[in-house]
Amino acid sequence: MTVEGPTGVVFPESGGGRSTTSLGRAVVADALRAVDPVGARSAEHETNWRHGYLGHFRRLVEAGLLSRDAAVTIARDGLASLHSRMRVVPDGGPETALDQVFSLPTDHQPLSTATVAGTGEVERELSLPYRGQRLRGDDLHRRLDDWAARGIIEPSCAEAVRAVMANPDWLDLRDQRIVVLGAGAEMGPLPSVLRWGGDVVAVDLPRPEIWRRLLRTARRYGGRLHLPVPPGTADDDAALTAHAGADLLHRLPQAAEWLLGVDGRLVLGNYVYADGATNVRVAMAVDALTRHLQERRDDAALAFLATPTDVFAVPAEAVRHAERGYAARGLARRSLRVLSGGRLLHRNYPPGADPGINDSLVPQQGPNYALAKRLQRWRATVARDAGATVSFKVAPPTRTRSVLRNRALAAAYAGAHRFGIEVFEPATSNTLMAALLVHDLRTGGGPALAHPWQDEASGAAHGGLWRVPYAPRSALGLAVLLGLGGARA
């Protein structure tokens, strides 16, 4: 795929255009080169990147299992490749390296801060919206028990949520400044932090429909919302709706300067998303911003939500759970596997794998989505290795607007329950993920583990993808067929 004529953070020139394929192939090869030179050459010579990327992204995980150093090297080299290759085209200026963006002259005026204080009651008890109810106390404990027993979440996820329930004072986040990059995202922690009376520093595009919704949320709860606005903006909702916003893709230095002026400890939460190739561009803008802020704010913590539709190493207990399900499968599913020549419903893991490799990449999401999410994982690994507090959590499959726009994914989600996968509503997911963020902030990033794959697996809420009997892609087509009626409904 070639992208023509953008400004801001852009792909590098390659063969007369800005090729997302050339970048993805080169970055994966660079990430693998020091640890797995054969894998690097394989990525470099992949002729069908749009469909062949799946195996190379799996190899990035497998090669990292050699050692902690191997995993950190892959992450560090992948990020270095992206930063050396990505470019910036300022409005009316010459193209330059992304790493030079913060030293470029700019005529954009500095942003000011508007603060909106909510009028709602502050909550100090963790509760979770779920299927029309609000679970708390014993009801929430029972829901966690059920999810863990069915393999919807890892036991460490349930333990982390229970720790927050047992320490309600942890929900008082007034000692933190939760920066929500992509404040309008359905998966972000903004509603929960405001519900708990905390301070949210909101960054999103200057689009009135986004800020109108965010202001309504802020007024409803008991926290404070800090918005970037041009100097002199009136403090009424109409003016804030019309003028708030910061453009990370095109005015990155302006957003960085504003965030550097925020008082208190920054928790830089990455919840940005865009369609197609723009997803990589905005993900790289956020990563450049993250690195810039970390160099100047040594107390900054980082927060990420990982997609469950990726490749992860998973604990041996998850493998055993899947194996028990595979052994208990019915005659119809055994027959279907035989009739399909082994293409459908093959086992999720080789017996006894430790760790197992869960490959839940979805081809329809494409290599740009995979790269945008993988670079976030790399940043989490490198930052944690350097001693930063990092909250990195695998979030469950969720019926977000972006998923439901994709007909195949919407159908697959509608049929996923037939295979033991639970798809969450956005309000459930974002509250659960916010609780896990609180846990990590109050425990220094969670337990200290020996290998980055264990850090990624800790507290995962994968919706069942890690513990179902079947490799997810081998059941995807059937889930789509079974879910088509539900998706239309």
Coordinates of C-alpha atoms in Angstrom, one line a residue:
M1 CA 0.0 0.0 0.0
T2 CA 1.3 3.5 -0.9
V3 CA 0.2 6.6 0.9
E4 CA 0.5 9.9 -1.0
G5 CA 0.9 13.5 0.1
P6 CA 0.3 13.6 3.8
T7 CA 1.8 16.1 6.2
G8 CA 2.8 15.7 9.9
V9 CA 4.3 12.3 10.9
V10 CA 4.6 10.3 7.7
F11 CA 6.0 7.1 6.3
P12 CA 9.4 7.3 4.5
E13 CA 9.7 7.6 0.8
S14 CA 10.2 4.3 -0.9
G15 CA 10.1 3.6 -4.7
G16 CA 8.4 6.9 -5.5
G17 CA 5.8 6.8 -2.8
R18 CA 5.3 6.3 1.0
S19 CA 5.0 2.5 1.2
T20 CA 3.5 1.0 4.4
T21 CA 4.6 -2.4 3.2
S22 CA 8.2 -1.4 2.8
L23 CA 8.3 0.1 6.2
G24 CA 6.7 -2.8 8.0
R25 CA 8.9 -5.4 6.3
A26 CA 12.1 -3.4 7.1
V27 CA 11.2 -2.7 10.7
V28 CA 10.4 -6.4 11.4
A29 CA 13.6 -7.4 9.8
D30 CA 15.6 -4.9 11.8
A31 CA 13.9 -6.0 15.0
L32 CA 14.9 -9.6 14.4
R33 CA 18.3 -9.2 12.9
A34 CA 20.5 -9.4 16.1
V35 CA 18.5 -12.3 17.7
D36 CA 17.2 -14.2 14.7
P37 CA 19.1 -13.4 11.4
V38 CA 17.3 -16.1 9.5
G39 CA 13.9 -14.6 10.5
A40 CA 15.2 -11.2 9.5
R41 CA 16.1 -12.4 6.0
S42 CA 12.7 -14.1 5.7
A43 CA 10.9 -10.9 6.6
E44 CA 13.0 -8.9 4.1
H45 CA 12.2 -11.3 1.3
E46 CA 8.5 -11.6 2.0
T47 CA 6.8 -10.8 -1.3
N48 CA 3.2 -10.8 0.0
W49 CA 3.4 -8.7 3.1
R50 CA -0.3 -7.9 3.2
H51 CA -1.1 -11.6 3.9
G52 CA 2.3 -13.0 4.8
Y53 CA 3.0 -10.7 7.7
L54 CA 1.2 -13.1 10.2
G55 CA 4.1 -15.5 10.4
H56 CA 6.7 -12.8 10.8
F57 CA 4.9 -11.1 13.7
R58 CA 4.6 -14.5 15.4
R59 CA 8.4 -14.9 14.9
L60 CA 9.0 -11.7 16.7
V61 CA 7.5 -13.3 19.8
E62 CA 9.1 -16.7 19.4
A63 CA 12.6 -15.3 18.9
G64 CA 12.2 -13.2 22.1
L65 CA 11.6 -16.3 24.2
L66 CA 15.3 -17.2 23.9
S67 CA 16.0 -14.9 26.9
R68 CA 15.1 -11.7 28.6
D69 CA 17.9 -10.0 26.7
A70 CA 16.6 -11.3 23.4
A71 CA 13.1 -9.9 24.0
V72 CA 14.5 -6.5 25.1
T73 CA 16.8 -6.4 22.1
I74 CA 14.0 -7.1 19.7
A75 CA 11.9 -4.3 21.3
R76 CA 14.8 -1.8 21.4
D77 CA 15.9 -2.5 17.8
G78 CA 12.3 -2.4 16.5
L79 CA 11.8 1.0 18.0
A80 CA 15.1 2.3 16.8
S81 CA 14.3 1.2 13.3
L82 CA 10.9 3.0 13.4
H83 CA 12.4 6.2 14.8
S84 CA 15.2 6.2 12.2
R85 CA 12.9 5.6 9.3
M86 CA 9.7 7.6 10.1
R87 CA 9.6 11.2 8.9
V88 CA 7.9 14.5 9.5
V89 CA 6.6 16.9 6.9
P90 CA 5.7 20.2 8.6
D91 CA 3.2 22.6 7.0
G92 CA 5.1 24.5 4.5
G93 CA 8.5 23.1 5.6
P94 CA 11.0 20.5 4.3
E95 CA 10.8 16.9 5.3
T96 CA 12.9 15.9 8.2
A97 CA 13.6 12.9 10.5
L98 CA 11.0 12.2 13.2
D99 CA 13.6 12.4 15.9
Q100 CA 14.2 16.1 14.9
V101 CA 10.5 17.1 15.3
F102 CA 10.9 18.7 18.7
S103 CA 13.8 20.9 17.6
L104 CA 11.9 22.3 14.6
P105 CA 10.9 26.0 14.6
T106 CA 7.1 26.4 15.0
D107 CA 4.7 29.3 14.6
H108 CA 1.9 27.5 16.6
Q109 CA 1.1 29.4 19.8
P110 CA 1.4 27.5 23.1
L111 CA -1.7 25.8 24.4
S112 CA -3.4 26.9 27.6
T113 CA -5.3 24.7 30.1
A114 CA -9.0 24.8 30.9
T115 CA -10.2 22.8 33.9
V116 CA -13.7 21.5 34.2
A117 CA -14.7 20.3 37.7
G118 CA -17.5 17.8 37.9
T119 CA -20.5 18.1 40.2
G120 CA -21.2 14.4 40.8
E121 CA -20.5 12.4 43.9
V122 CA -17.1 10.8 44.2
E123 CA -17.2 7.0 44.4
R124 CA -14.7 5.1 46.5
E125 CA -15.9 1.6 45.9
L126 CA -15.0 -0.4 42.8
S127 CA -18.0 -1.4 40.8
L128 CA -18.3 -2.9 37.3
P129 CA -21.1 -2.3 34.8
Y130 CA -22.1 -5.7 33.3
R131 CA -25.1 -6.7 31.3
G132 CA -27.4 -4.0 32.7
Q133 CA -26.2 -4.3 36.3
R134 CA -23.5 -2.6 38.3
L135 CA -21.5 -5.3 40.1
R136 CA -19.9 -4.6 43.4
G137 CA -18.9 -6.6 46.5
D138 CA -19.9 -10.2 46.5
D139 CA -21.5 -10.0 43.1
L140 CA -18.2 -8.7 41.6
H141 CA -16.3 -11.5 43.4
R142 CA -18.6 -14.1 41.9
R143 CA -18.2 -12.6 38.4
L144 CA -14.4 -12.7 38.7
D145 CA -14.6 -16.3 39.9
D146 CA -16.8 -17.2 36.9
W147 CA -14.5 -15.5 34.4
A148 CA -11.4 -17.2 35.8
A149 CA -13.0 -20.6 35.9
R150 CA -14.2 -20.3 32.3
G151 CA -10.8 -19.0 31.2
I152 CA -12.1 -15.6 30.2
I153 CA -9.4 -13.8 32.2
E154 CA -6.2 -15.0 33.8
P155 CA -6.2 -15.7 37.5
S156 CA -3.7 -12.9 38.0
C157 CA -6.3 -10.5 36.5
A158 CA -8.9 -11.5 39.1
E159 CA -6.3 -11.2 41.9
A160 CA -5.4 -7.6 40.8
V161 CA -9.0 -6.5 40.7
R162 CA -9.6 -8.1 44.2
A163 CA -6.6 -6.1 45.5
V164 CA -8.2 -2.9 44.3
M165 CA -11.6 -3.9 45.9
A166 CA -9.8 -4.6 49.2
N167 CA -8.0 -1.2 49.1
P168 CA -10.7 1.4 48.1
D169 CA -8.3 4.2 49.0
W170 CA -6.3 3.3 45.9
L171 CA -9.1 4.7 43.8
D172 CA -8.2 8.2 45.0
L173 CA -6.0 9.2 42.1
R174 CA -5.7 12.9 43.0
D175 CA -1.9 12.4 43.5
Q176 CA -1.6 11.4 39.8
R177 CA -2.3 13.2 36.5
I178 CA -3.8 10.6 34.2
V179 CA -3.0 11.7 30.7
V180 CA -5.4 10.1 28.3
L181 CA -4.0 10.2 24.8
G182 CA -7.1 9.5 22.7
A183 CA -9.4 10.8 25.3
G184 CA -12.5 10.0 23.3
A185 CA -11.6 6.4 22.9
E186 CA -14.2 3.9 24.1
M187 CA -11.5 1.8 25.9
G188 CA -9.8 4.5 27.8
P189 CA -10.0 5.1 31.6
L190 CA -11.4 8.6 31.5
P191 CA -14.9 7.9 32.8
S192 CA -13.7 5.7 35.7
V193 CA -11.0 8.1 36.8
L194 CA -13.5 11.0 36.8
R195 CA -16.0 8.8 38.7
W196 CA -13.3 8.2 41.4
G197 CA -12.6 11.9 41.7
G198 CA -9.3 11.9 39.9
D199 CA -7.6 14.4 37.5
V200 CA -7.7 13.5 33.8
V201 CA -5.5 15.4 31.3
A202 CA -7.3 14.9 28.1
V203 CA -5.7 14.9 24.6
D204 CA -7.7 14.3 21.5
L205 CA -8.2 16.0 18.1
P206 CA -9.9 19.4 17.9
R207 CA -13.3 17.9 17.0
P208 CA -16.3 19.4 18.7
E209 CA -18.3 16.1 18.8
I210 CA -15.5 14.6 20.9
W211 CA -15.2 17.4 23.4
R212 CA -19.0 17.8 23.7
R213 CA -19.2 14.2 24.9
L214 CA -16.2 14.5 27.2
L215 CA -17.6 17.6 28.8
R216 CA -20.9 15.9 29.5
T217 CA -18.9 13.0 31.2
A218 CA -16.8 15.4 33.2
R219 CA -19.8 17.3 34.5
R220 CA -21.6 14.1 35.6
Y221 CA -18.8 12.8 37.9
G222 CA -16.7 14.2 40.7
G223 CA -13.2 14.5 39.1
R224 CA -11.5 17.2 37.2
L225 CA -10.9 17.3 33.4
H226 CA -8.0 19.4 32.1
L227 CA -8.3 20.4 28.4
P228 CA -5.8 21.9 25.9
V229 CA -7.2 25.2 24.5
P230 CA -5.9 28.2 22.7
P231 CA -5.0 31.1 25.0
G232 CA -8.0 33.3 25.8
T233 CA -10.6 30.7 25.3
A234 CA -13.8 31.3 27.4
D235 CA -14.6 28.8 30.1
D236 CA -18.2 28.0 29.0
D237 CA -19.0 24.7 27.5
A238 CA -19.8 26.1 24.1
A239 CA -16.4 27.7 23.7
L240 CA -14.5 24.7 25.1
T241 CA -16.3 22.4 22.8
A242 CA -15.5 24.5 19.8
H243 CA -11.8 25.1 20.6
A244 CA -10.4 22.3 22.7
G245 CA -8.0 19.8 21.3
A246 CA -4.4 19.0 20.3
D247 CA -3.3 17.4 17.1
L248 CA -0.5 14.9 17.8
L249 CA 0.0 14.0 14.1
H250 CA 0.6 17.5 12.9
R251 CA 1.4 19.6 15.9
L252 CA 3.4 17.3 18.1
P253 CA 5.8 19.9 19.7
Q254 CA 2.8 22.0 20.7
A255 CA 1.2 19.1 22.6
A256 CA 4.5 18.1 24.2
E257 CA 5.1 21.6 25.5
W258 CA 1.6 21.7 27.0
L259 CA 2.1 18.3 28.7
L260 CA 5.5 19.3 30.1
G261 CA 3.7 22.2 31.9
V262 CA 1.3 19.9 33.7
D263 CA 1.9 19.8 37.5
G264 CA 2.1 16.5 39.3
R265 CA 3.2 13.0 38.3
L266 CA 2.2 12.2 34.8
V267 CA 0.7 8.8 33.9
L268 CA 1.0 8.8 30.1
G269 CA -1.9 6.5 28.9
N270 CA -1.8 5.5 25.2
Y271 CA -5.4 4.9 23.9
V272 CA -5.1 6.4 20.4
Y273 CA -6.5 4.6 17.3
A274 CA -6.9 5.5 13.7
D275 CA -8.0 3.5 10.6
G276 CA -5.5 2.0 8.2
A277 CA -2.0 3.4 7.7
T278 CA -2.8 6.4 9.8
N279 CA -2.8 4.1 12.9
V280 CA 1.0 3.6 12.5
R281 CA 1.5 7.3 12.0
V282 CA -0.3 8.4 15.1
A283 CA 1.2 5.5 17.1
M284 CA 4.6 6.8 16.1
A285 CA 3.7 10.3 17.0
V286 CA 2.6 9.1 20.5
D287 CA 5.8 7.1 20.9
A288 CA 8.0 10.1 19.9
L289 CA 6.0 12.1 22.5
T290 CA 6.5 9.4 25.1
R291 CA 10.2 9.3 24.7
H292 CA 10.4 13.1 24.7
L293 CA 8.4 13.3 28.0
Q294 CA 10.3 10.5 29.6
E295 CA 13.6 12.3 28.9
R296 CA 12.3 15.3 30.8
R297 CA 10.0 13.8 33.4
D298 CA 11.8 10.9 35.1
D299 CA 8.8 10.2 37.2
A300 CA 6.5 9.6 34.3
A301 CA 4.6 6.3 34.3
L302 CA 3.3 4.6 31.1
A303 CA 0.0 2.8 30.4
F304 CA -1.0 0.7 27.5
L305 CA -3.9 -1.6 26.5
A306 CA -2.9 -4.5 24.2
T307 CA -5.3 -6.0 21.7
P308 CA -6.1 -9.7 22.4
T309 CA -5.9 -10.3 18.6
D310 CA -2.1 -10.5 18.6
V311 CA 0.5 -13.1 19.3
F312 CA 1.4 -13.7 23.0
A313 CA 3.4 -16.3 25.0
V314 CA 1.0 -17.7 27.6
P315 CA 1.5 -19.6 30.8
A316 CA 1.5 -23.4 31.0
E317 CA -1.7 -23.4 32.9
A318 CA -3.5 -21.7 30.0
V319 CA -2.2 -24.4 27.7
R320 CA -3.5 -27.2 30.1
H321 CA -6.9 -25.5 30.3
A322 CA -7.1 -25.5 26.5
E323 CA -6.0 -29.1 26.3
R324 CA -8.7 -30.2 28.7
G325 CA -11.3 -28.5 26.4
Y326 CA -9.8 -30.1 23.3
A327 CA -9.9 -33.5 24.8
A328 CA -13.6 -33.0 25.7
R329 CA -14.7 -31.8 22.3
G330 CA -17.8 -33.4 20.8
L331 CA -18.2 -35.7 17.8
A332 CA -19.5 -32.9 15.6
R333 CA -16.4 -30.8 16.1
R334 CA -14.0 -33.8 15.7
S335 CA -15.8 -34.7 12.5
L336 CA -15.6 -31.1 11.2
R337 CA -11.9 -31.1 11.7
V338 CA -11.5 -34.4 9.8
L339 CA -13.8 -33.3 6.9
S340 CA -11.9 -30.0 6.5
G341 CA -8.5 -31.8 6.2
G342 CA -7.3 -30.3 9.5
R343 CA -7.8 -26.7 8.4
L344 CA -10.6 -26.0 10.9
L345 CA -10.6 -26.3 14.6
H346 CA -7.1 -27.5 15.2
R347 CA -5.7 -27.4 18.7
N348 CA -4.6 -24.2 20.2
Y349 CA -1.2 -25.5 21.5
P350 CA 1.1 -28.5 21.2
P351 CA 0.5 -30.6 24.3
G352 CA 2.7 -29.6 27.2
A353 CA 3.9 -26.3 25.7
D354 CA 5.5 -24.0 28.3
P355 CA 5.0 -21.3 27.5
G356 CA 2.4 -21.7 24.8
I357 CA 2.2 -19.4 21.8
N358 CA -1.3 -18.0 21.3
D359 CA -1.6 -16.7 17.8
S360 CA -4.8 -14.7 17.6
L361 CA -3.8 -12.3 14.8
V362 CA -6.8 -11.6 12.6
P363 CA -5.8 -11.2 8.9
Q364 CA -8.6 -8.7 8.3
Q365 CA -7.0 -6.2 10.7
G366 CA -3.9 -6.0 8.5
P367 CA -0.2 -5.4 9.0
N368 CA -0.5 -1.7 9.9
Y369 CA -2.7 -2.5 12.8
A370 CA -0.3 -5.2 13.9
L371 CA 2.7 -2.9 13.7
A372 CA 0.9 0.0 15.6
K373 CA 0.1 -2.4 18.4
R374 CA 3.5 -4.1 18.4
L375 CA 5.4 -0.9 18.8
Q376 CA 3.4 -0.1 21.9
R377 CA 4.5 -3.5 23.3
W378 CA 8.1 -2.7 22.4
R379 CA 7.9 0.6 24.2
A380 CA 6.4 -1.0 27.3
T381 CA 9.2 -3.6 27.3
V382 CA 12.0 -1.1 26.9
A383 CA 10.6 1.3 29.5
R384 CA 10.1 -1.4 32.1
D385 CA 13.6 -2.6 31.5
A386 CA 14.9 0.9 32.1
G387 CA 13.1 1.0 35.5
A388 CA 9.9 3.0 34.6
T389 CA 6.5 2.2 36.1
V390 CA 4.5 0.5 33.3
S391 CA 1.0 -0.7 33.2
F392 CA 0.6 -3.0 30.2
K393 CA -2.6 -5.0 30.1
V394 CA -4.2 -7.3 27.5
A395 CA -7.8 -6.1 27.1
P396 CA -10.7 -8.3 26.2
P397 CA -12.4 -8.4 22.8
T398 CA -14.8 -5.5 22.9
R399 CA -17.7 -4.3 20.8
T400 CA -16.2 -0.9 20.0
R401 CA -17.3 1.2 17.1
S402 CA -14.2 0.5 15.1
V403 CA -14.7 -3.3 15.4
L404 CA -18.4 -3.1 14.5
R405 CA -17.6 -1.1 11.4
N406 CA -15.8 -4.2 10.0
R407 CA -18.5 -6.6 8.9
A408 CA -16.3 -9.7 9.2
L409 CA -15.1 -8.8 12.7
A410 CA -18.6 -7.9 13.8
A411 CA -19.9 -11.3 12.6
A412 CA -16.9 -13.1 14.3
Y413 CA -17.6 -11.4 17.6
A414 CA -21.3 -12.2 17.3
G415 CA -20.5 -15.9 16.9
A416 CA -17.5 -16.1 19.3
H417 CA -19.5 -17.3 22.2
R418 CA -20.0 -20.6 20.4
F419 CA -16.3 -21.3 21.0
G420 CA -16.1 -20.1 24.6
I421 CA -15.0 -16.6 23.9
E422 CA -16.7 -13.7 25.7
V423 CA -16.9 -10.4 23.9
F424 CA -17.3 -7.4 26.3
E425 CA -19.3 -4.2 26.1
P426 CA -17.1 -1.1 26.1
A427 CA -18.3 0.1 29.5
T428 CA -17.3 -3.2 31.1
S429 CA -14.0 -3.3 29.4
N430 CA -12.9 0.3 30.1
T431 CA -13.9 0.0 33.8
L432 CA -12.1 -3.3 34.2
M433 CA -9.0 -1.9 32.5
A434 CA -9.1 1.2 34.7
A435 CA -9.1 -1.0 37.8
L436 CA -6.1 -2.8 36.5
L437 CA -4.4 0.5 35.9
V438 CA -5.0 1.5 39.5
H439 CA -3.5 -1.7 40.7
D440 CA -0.4 -1.2 38.7
L441 CA 0.1 2.4 39.8
R442 CA -0.3 1.4 43.4
T443 CA 2.1 -1.6 43.1
G444 CA 4.8 0.0 41.0
G445 CA 3.7 -1.7 37.8
G446 CA 2.7 -5.0 39.3
P447 CA 4.9 -8.0 40.2
A448 CA 8.5 -8.1 39.1
L449 CA 8.8 -11.0 36.7
A450 CA 11.7 -12.7 35.0
H451 CA 10.8 -12.3 31.3
P452 CA 8.9 -9.7 29.3
W453 CA 6.4 -12.3 28.1
Q454 CA 5.4 -12.9 31.7
D455 CA 5.0 -9.2 32.2
E456 CA 2.6 -9.1 29.2
A457 CA 0.7 -12.2 30.4
S458 CA 0.2 -10.9 34.0
G459 CA -3.3 -9.6 34.6
A460 CA -4.5 -10.4 31.0
A461 CA -8.2 -10.2 30.3
H462 CA -8.2 -11.9 26.8
G463 CA -11.8 -12.9 26.7
G464 CA -10.9 -16.6 26.5
L465 CA -8.7 -16.5 23.4
W466 CA -5.8 -17.9 25.4
R467 CA -7.7 -20.8 26.9
V468 CA -10.1 -22.0 24.2
P469 CA -9.4 -25.5 22.7
Y470 CA -9.0 -24.3 19.2
A471 CA -6.4 -22.0 17.5
P472 CA -8.4 -18.8 17.0
R473 CA -7.9 -18.4 13.3
S474 CA -8.9 -22.1 12.7
A475 CA -12.3 -21.2 14.2
L476 CA -12.6 -17.7 12.8
G477 CA -14.5 -18.6 9.6
L478 CA -17.0 -20.7 11.5
A479 CA -17.5 -17.9 14.0
V480 CA -18.2 -15.5 11.1
L481 CA -20.8 -17.8 9.6
L482 CA -22.5 -18.5 12.9
G483 CA -22.5 -14.8 13.8
L484 CA -23.7 -13.3 10.6
G485 CA -27.3 -13.3 11.8
G486 CA -26.4 -11.8 15.1
A487 CA -24.3 -9.1 13.5
R488 CA -27.1 -8.1 11.3
A489 CA -29.5 -8.0 14.3

